[in-house]
Amino acid sequence: MSHTLDNLLETRRSTRAFTSDPVPRDAIERMCRAARRAPSGANLQPGQFHVLTGSVLRGLVRALKYAQEQNTPHVAEYSYFPSPMPAELKARQRAAGYALYTALGVGRRDVDGRRAQFARNYAFFDAPVGVVVTIRRDMGKGCFMDLGMSLMSFLLSAEDQGFGATGIGALANYGPVVQNHLCLPDDEMVVCGIALGVADDTAPENQFRTERAGLNEFTSFRGFD
Ligand SMILES: Cc1cc2nc3c(=O)[nH]c(=O)nc-3n(C[C@H](O)[C@H](O)[C@H](O)COP(=O)(O)O)c2cc1C
């Protein structure tokens, strides 16, 4: 493919609805290799990518559905968001949620509609491929930063090869369920999932773009004058 990096960075977005087209294994291996090319402190290369499809993915989705039906408590094995969330960040979170729910026609007070969309996380948005991303439990915050870069490389490689993907941080809420179901080693913890497939360009949840802060909101340039 001949995307420029700028073009990829500008056009990529989270994909939350997929066609039933499969993703060839060699394409996924390329994404995984791109992920591993990410730089990392002391070149530790933290993180594991467990790639699931077919009956194995369906089995995990069933286990997650069962966990939801049983009201299995969410377990926070690592903290993702600040608690309490500062107002200006809450506003960003709300805007992203609002964009998604508006695209889906789910109203602000439609609790059931929101819950149903949230549950889609645990079905990997019906993607043909689900990835469970884990990290060793003893890794520090810096290693999470490194893993984030791997995730971005994975997502960009997916886009570059014509596929769509989204991160699923919500998967970590059921980390122990995923861990048990997949018999993952005890010293790994679930960081997030990735749903991967061919984007369904007709689906409403794929029709919106999220916004970003302007340059002067997050940068300072000094000594350039
Ligand atoms: C690590 C990670 C975890 C995420 N977890 C979820 C999730 O659980 N559910 C969801 O719908 N989107 C999730 N997202 C997607 C974000 O909401 C999305 O990246 C953000 O709103 C910016 O939109 P964009 O990806 O379309 O540019 C996640 C993204 C990342 C990188």
PDB file of N, CA, C and O and ligand atoms in Angstrom, residues 12-14 16 80 96 100 117-118 121 125 151 155 166-171 192 208-210 212, ligand 1:
ATOM      1  N   ARG A  12      -6.964   7.501  10.137  1.00  0.00           N
ATOM      2  CA  ARG A  12      -7.323   6.365  10.970  1.00  0.00           C
ATOM      3  C   ARG A  12      -8.375   6.792  12.003  1.00  0.00           C
ATOM      4  O   ARG A  12      -8.439   7.923  12.427  1.00  0.00           O
ATOM      5  N   ARG A  13      -9.199   5.839  12.356  1.00  0.00           N
ATOM      6  CA  ARG A  13     -10.207   6.062  13.390  1.00  0.00           C
ATOM      7  C   ARG A  13     -10.550   4.718  13.968  1.00  0.00           C
ATOM      8  O   ARG A  13     -10.200   3.685  13.390  1.00  0.00           O
ATOM      9  N   SER A  14     -11.238   4.716  15.079  1.00  0.00           N
ATOM     10  CA  SER A  14     -11.662   3.447  15.649  1.00  0.00           C
ATOM     11  C   SER A  14     -12.812   2.884  14.839  1.00  0.00           C
ATOM     12  O   SER A  14     -13.764   3.591  14.508  1.00  0.00           O
ATOM     13  N   ARG A  16     -15.829   0.178  14.749  1.00  0.00           N
ATOM     14  CA  ARG A  16     -16.629  -0.606  15.707  1.00  0.00           C
ATOM     15  C   ARG A  16     -17.710  -1.443  15.029  1.00  0.00           C
ATOM     16  O   ARG A  16     -18.640  -1.901  15.687  1.00  0.00           O
ATOM     17  N   TYR A  80      -6.751   3.026  34.684  1.00  0.00           N
ATOM     18  CA  TYR A  80      -6.682   3.613  33.338  1.00  0.00           C
ATOM     19  C   TYR A  80      -6.905   5.124  33.427  1.00  0.00           C
ATOM     20  O   TYR A  80      -6.105   5.911  32.952  1.00  0.00           O
ATOM     21  N   ALA A  96     -16.628  12.210  23.155  1.00  0.00           N
ATOM     22  CA  ALA A  96     -16.369  10.989  22.368  1.00  0.00           C
ATOM     23  C   ALA A  96     -17.580  10.066  22.447  1.00  0.00           C
ATOM     24  O   ALA A  96     -18.017   9.500  21.435  1.00  0.00           O
ATOM     25  N   LEU A 100     -20.352   8.926  19.362  1.00  0.00           N
ATOM     26  CA  LEU A 100     -20.709   7.527  19.058  1.00  0.00           C
ATOM     27  C   LEU A 100     -22.219   7.317  19.181  1.00  0.00           C
ATOM     28  O   LEU A 100     -22.861   6.781  18.268  1.00  0.00           O
ATOM     29  N   GLN A 117     -24.708  -0.911  23.667  1.00  0.00           N
ATOM     30  CA  GLN A 117     -23.494  -0.585  22.909  1.00  0.00           C
ATOM     31  C   GLN A 117     -22.254  -0.945  23.725  1.00  0.00           C
ATOM     32  O   GLN A 117     -21.281  -1.470  23.195  1.00  0.00           O
ATOM     33  N   PHE A 118     -22.308  -0.707  25.034  1.00  0.00           N
ATOM     34  CA  PHE A 118     -21.138  -1.046  25.865  1.00  0.00           C
ATOM     35  C   PHE A 118     -20.884  -2.556  25.812  1.00  0.00           C
ATOM     36  O   PHE A 118     -19.732  -3.001  25.751  1.00  0.00           O
ATOM     37  N   ASN A 121     -18.533  -4.179  23.271  1.00  0.00           N
ATOM     38  CA  ASN A 121     -17.100  -4.334  23.547  1.00  0.00           C
ATOM     39  C   ASN A 121     -16.752  -5.798  23.790  1.00  0.00           C
ATOM     40  O   ASN A 121     -15.717  -6.288  23.345  1.00  0.00           O
ATOM     41  N   PHE A 125     -17.137  -6.399  19.072  1.00  0.00           N
ATOM     42  CA  PHE A 125     -17.878  -5.718  17.997  1.00  0.00           C
ATOM     43  C   PHE A 125     -18.105  -6.655  16.806  1.00  0.00           C
ATOM     44  O   PHE A 125     -18.167  -6.208  15.660  1.00  0.00           O
ATOM     45  N   LEU A 151       0.876  -0.751  20.400  1.00  0.00           N
ATOM     46  CA  LEU A 151      -0.543  -0.772  19.985  1.00  0.00           C
ATOM     47  C   LEU A 151      -0.761   0.146  18.788  1.00  0.00           C
ATOM     48  O   LEU A 151      -1.450  -0.215  17.827  1.00  0.00           O
ATOM     49  N   LEU A 155      -2.186  -0.758  15.121  1.00  0.00           N
ATOM     50  CA  LEU A 155      -3.366  -0.116  14.522  1.00  0.00           C
ATOM     51  C   LEU A 155      -3.034   0.514  13.174  1.00  0.00           C
ATOM     52  O   LEU A 155      -3.803   0.412  12.215  1.00  0.00           O
ATOM     53  N   THR A 166     -10.214  -1.357  16.573  1.00  0.00           N
ATOM     54  CA  THR A 166     -10.335  -0.470  17.728  1.00  0.00           C
ATOM     55  C   THR A 166      -9.730  -1.128  18.958  1.00  0.00           C
ATOM     56  O   THR A 166      -9.785  -2.358  19.096  1.00  0.00           O
ATOM     57  N   GLY A 167      -9.163  -0.317  19.824  1.00  0.00           N
ATOM     58  CA  GLY A 167      -8.744  -0.813  21.130  1.00  0.00           C
ATOM     59  C   GLY A 167      -9.978  -1.046  21.988  1.00  0.00           C
ATOM     60  O   GLY A 167     -11.003  -0.374  21.814  1.00  0.00           O
ATOM     61  N   ILE A 168      -9.886  -2.011  22.895  1.00  0.00           N
ATOM     62  CA  ILE A 168     -11.003  -2.295  23.815  1.00  0.00           C
ATOM     63  C   ILE A 168     -10.448  -2.339  25.239  1.00  0.00           C
ATOM     64  O   ILE A 168     -10.131  -3.404  25.774  1.00  0.00           O
ATOM     65  N   GLY A 169     -10.339  -1.147  25.823  1.00  0.00           N
ATOM     66  CA  GLY A 169      -9.873  -1.081  27.208  1.00  0.00           C
ATOM     67  C   GLY A 169     -10.851  -1.758  28.142  1.00  0.00           C
ATOM     68  O   GLY A 169     -10.465  -2.289  29.201  1.00  0.00           O
ATOM     69  N   ALA A 170     -12.137  -1.760  27.772  1.00  0.00           N
ATOM     70  CA  ALA A 170     -13.179  -2.361  28.616  1.00  0.00           C
ATOM     71  C   ALA A 170     -12.905  -3.838  28.880  1.00  0.00           C
ATOM     72  O   ALA A 170     -13.403  -4.391  29.877  1.00  0.00           O
ATOM     73  N   LEU A 171     -12.118  -4.461  28.021  1.00  0.00           N
ATOM     74  CA  LEU A 171     -11.843  -5.893  28.220  1.00  0.00           C
ATOM     75  C   LEU A 171     -11.147  -6.139  29.565  1.00  0.00           C
ATOM     76  O   LEU A 171     -11.348  -7.181  30.198  1.00  0.00           O
ATOM     77  N   CYS A 192      -5.789  -4.780  27.409  1.00  0.00           N
ATOM     78  CA  CYS A 192      -6.908  -4.363  26.565  1.00  0.00           C
ATOM     79  C   CYS A 192      -7.112  -5.411  25.477  1.00  0.00           C
ATOM     80  O   CYS A 192      -6.323  -6.349  25.350  1.00  0.00           O
ATOM     81  N   PHE A 208     -18.511   8.549  12.229  1.00  0.00           N
ATOM     82  CA  PHE A 208     -18.158   9.819  12.876  1.00  0.00           C
ATOM     83  C   PHE A 208     -16.665   9.883  13.155  1.00  0.00           C
ATOM     84  O   PHE A 208     -15.986   8.862  13.195  1.00  0.00           O
ATOM     85  N   ARG A 209     -16.175  11.089  13.316  1.00  0.00           N
ATOM     86  CA  ARG A 209     -14.768  11.302  13.683  1.00  0.00           C
ATOM     87  C   ARG A 209     -14.728  12.005  15.031  1.00  0.00           C
ATOM     88  O   ARG A 209     -15.559  12.873  15.302  1.00  0.00           O
ATOM     89  N   THR A 210     -13.781  11.646  15.841  1.00  0.00           N
ATOM     90  CA  THR A 210     -13.582  12.344  17.114  1.00  0.00           C
ATOM     91  C   THR A 210     -12.676  13.551  16.888  1.00  0.00           C
ATOM     92  O   THR A 210     -11.903  13.586  15.923  1.00  0.00           O
ATOM     93  N   ARG A 212      -9.830  16.572  18.196  1.00  0.00           N
ATOM     94  CA  ARG A 212      -8.584  16.650  18.955  1.00  0.00           C
ATOM     95  C   ARG A 212      -8.337  18.083  19.394  1.00  0.00           C
ATOM     96  O   ARG A 212      -8.778  19.029  18.726  1.00  0.00           O
TER      97      ARG A 212
HETATM   98  C1  LIG B   1      -6.051   1.372  24.417  1.00  0.00           C
HETATM   99  C2  LIG B   1      -7.404   1.803  23.922  1.00  0.00           C
HETATM  100  C3  LIG B   1      -8.548   1.325  24.528  1.00  0.00           C
HETATM  101  C4  LIG B   1      -9.807   1.676  24.052  1.00  0.00           C
HETATM  102  N1  LIG B   1     -10.923   1.128  24.619  1.00  0.00           N
HETATM  103  C5  LIG B   1     -12.136   1.318  24.036  1.00  0.00           C
HETATM  104  C6  LIG B   1     -13.273   0.626  24.513  1.00  0.00           C
HETATM  105  O1  LIG B   1     -13.217  -0.148  25.488  1.00  0.00           O
HETATM  106  N2  LIG B   1     -14.451   0.793  23.857  1.00  0.00           N
HETATM  107  C7  LIG B   1     -14.566   1.635  22.769  1.00  0.00           C
HETATM  108  O2  LIG B   1     -15.663   1.706  22.198  1.00  0.00           O
HETATM  109  N3  LIG B   1     -13.503   2.319  22.309  1.00  0.00           N
HETATM  110  C8  LIG B   1     -12.296   2.180  22.909  1.00  0.00           C
HETATM  111  N4  LIG B   1     -11.191   2.839  22.427  1.00  0.00           N
HETATM  112  C9  LIG B   1     -11.328   3.789  21.336  1.00  0.00           C
HETATM  113  C10 LIG B   1     -11.288   5.240  21.836  1.00  0.00           C
HETATM  114  O3  LIG B   1     -12.534   5.592  22.374  1.00  0.00           O
HETATM  115  C11 LIG B   1     -10.917   6.121  20.644  1.00  0.00           C
HETATM  116  O4  LIG B   1      -9.590   5.834  20.260  1.00  0.00           O
HETATM  117  C12 LIG B   1     -11.011   7.623  20.938  1.00  0.00           C
HETATM  118  O5  LIG B   1     -12.339   7.997  21.237  1.00  0.00           O
HETATM  119  C13 LIG B   1     -10.501   8.452  19.753  1.00  0.00           C
HETATM  120  O6  LIG B   1     -11.239   8.143  18.582  1.00  0.00           O
HETATM  121  P1  LIG B   1     -10.561   7.522  17.274  1.00  0.00           P
HETATM  122  O7  LIG B   1      -9.846   6.273  17.658  1.00  0.00           O
HETATM  123  O8  LIG B   1     -11.723   7.234  16.361  1.00  0.00           O
HETATM  124  O9  LIG B   1      -9.617   8.534  16.718  1.00  0.00           O
HETATM  125  C14 LIG B   1      -9.922   2.551  22.937  1.00  0.00           C
HETATM  126  C15 LIG B   1      -8.764   3.065  22.351  1.00  0.00           C
HETATM  127  C16 LIG B   1      -7.518   2.700  22.827  1.00  0.00           C
HETATM  128  C17 LIG B   1      -6.286   3.242  22.160  1.00  0.00           C
END
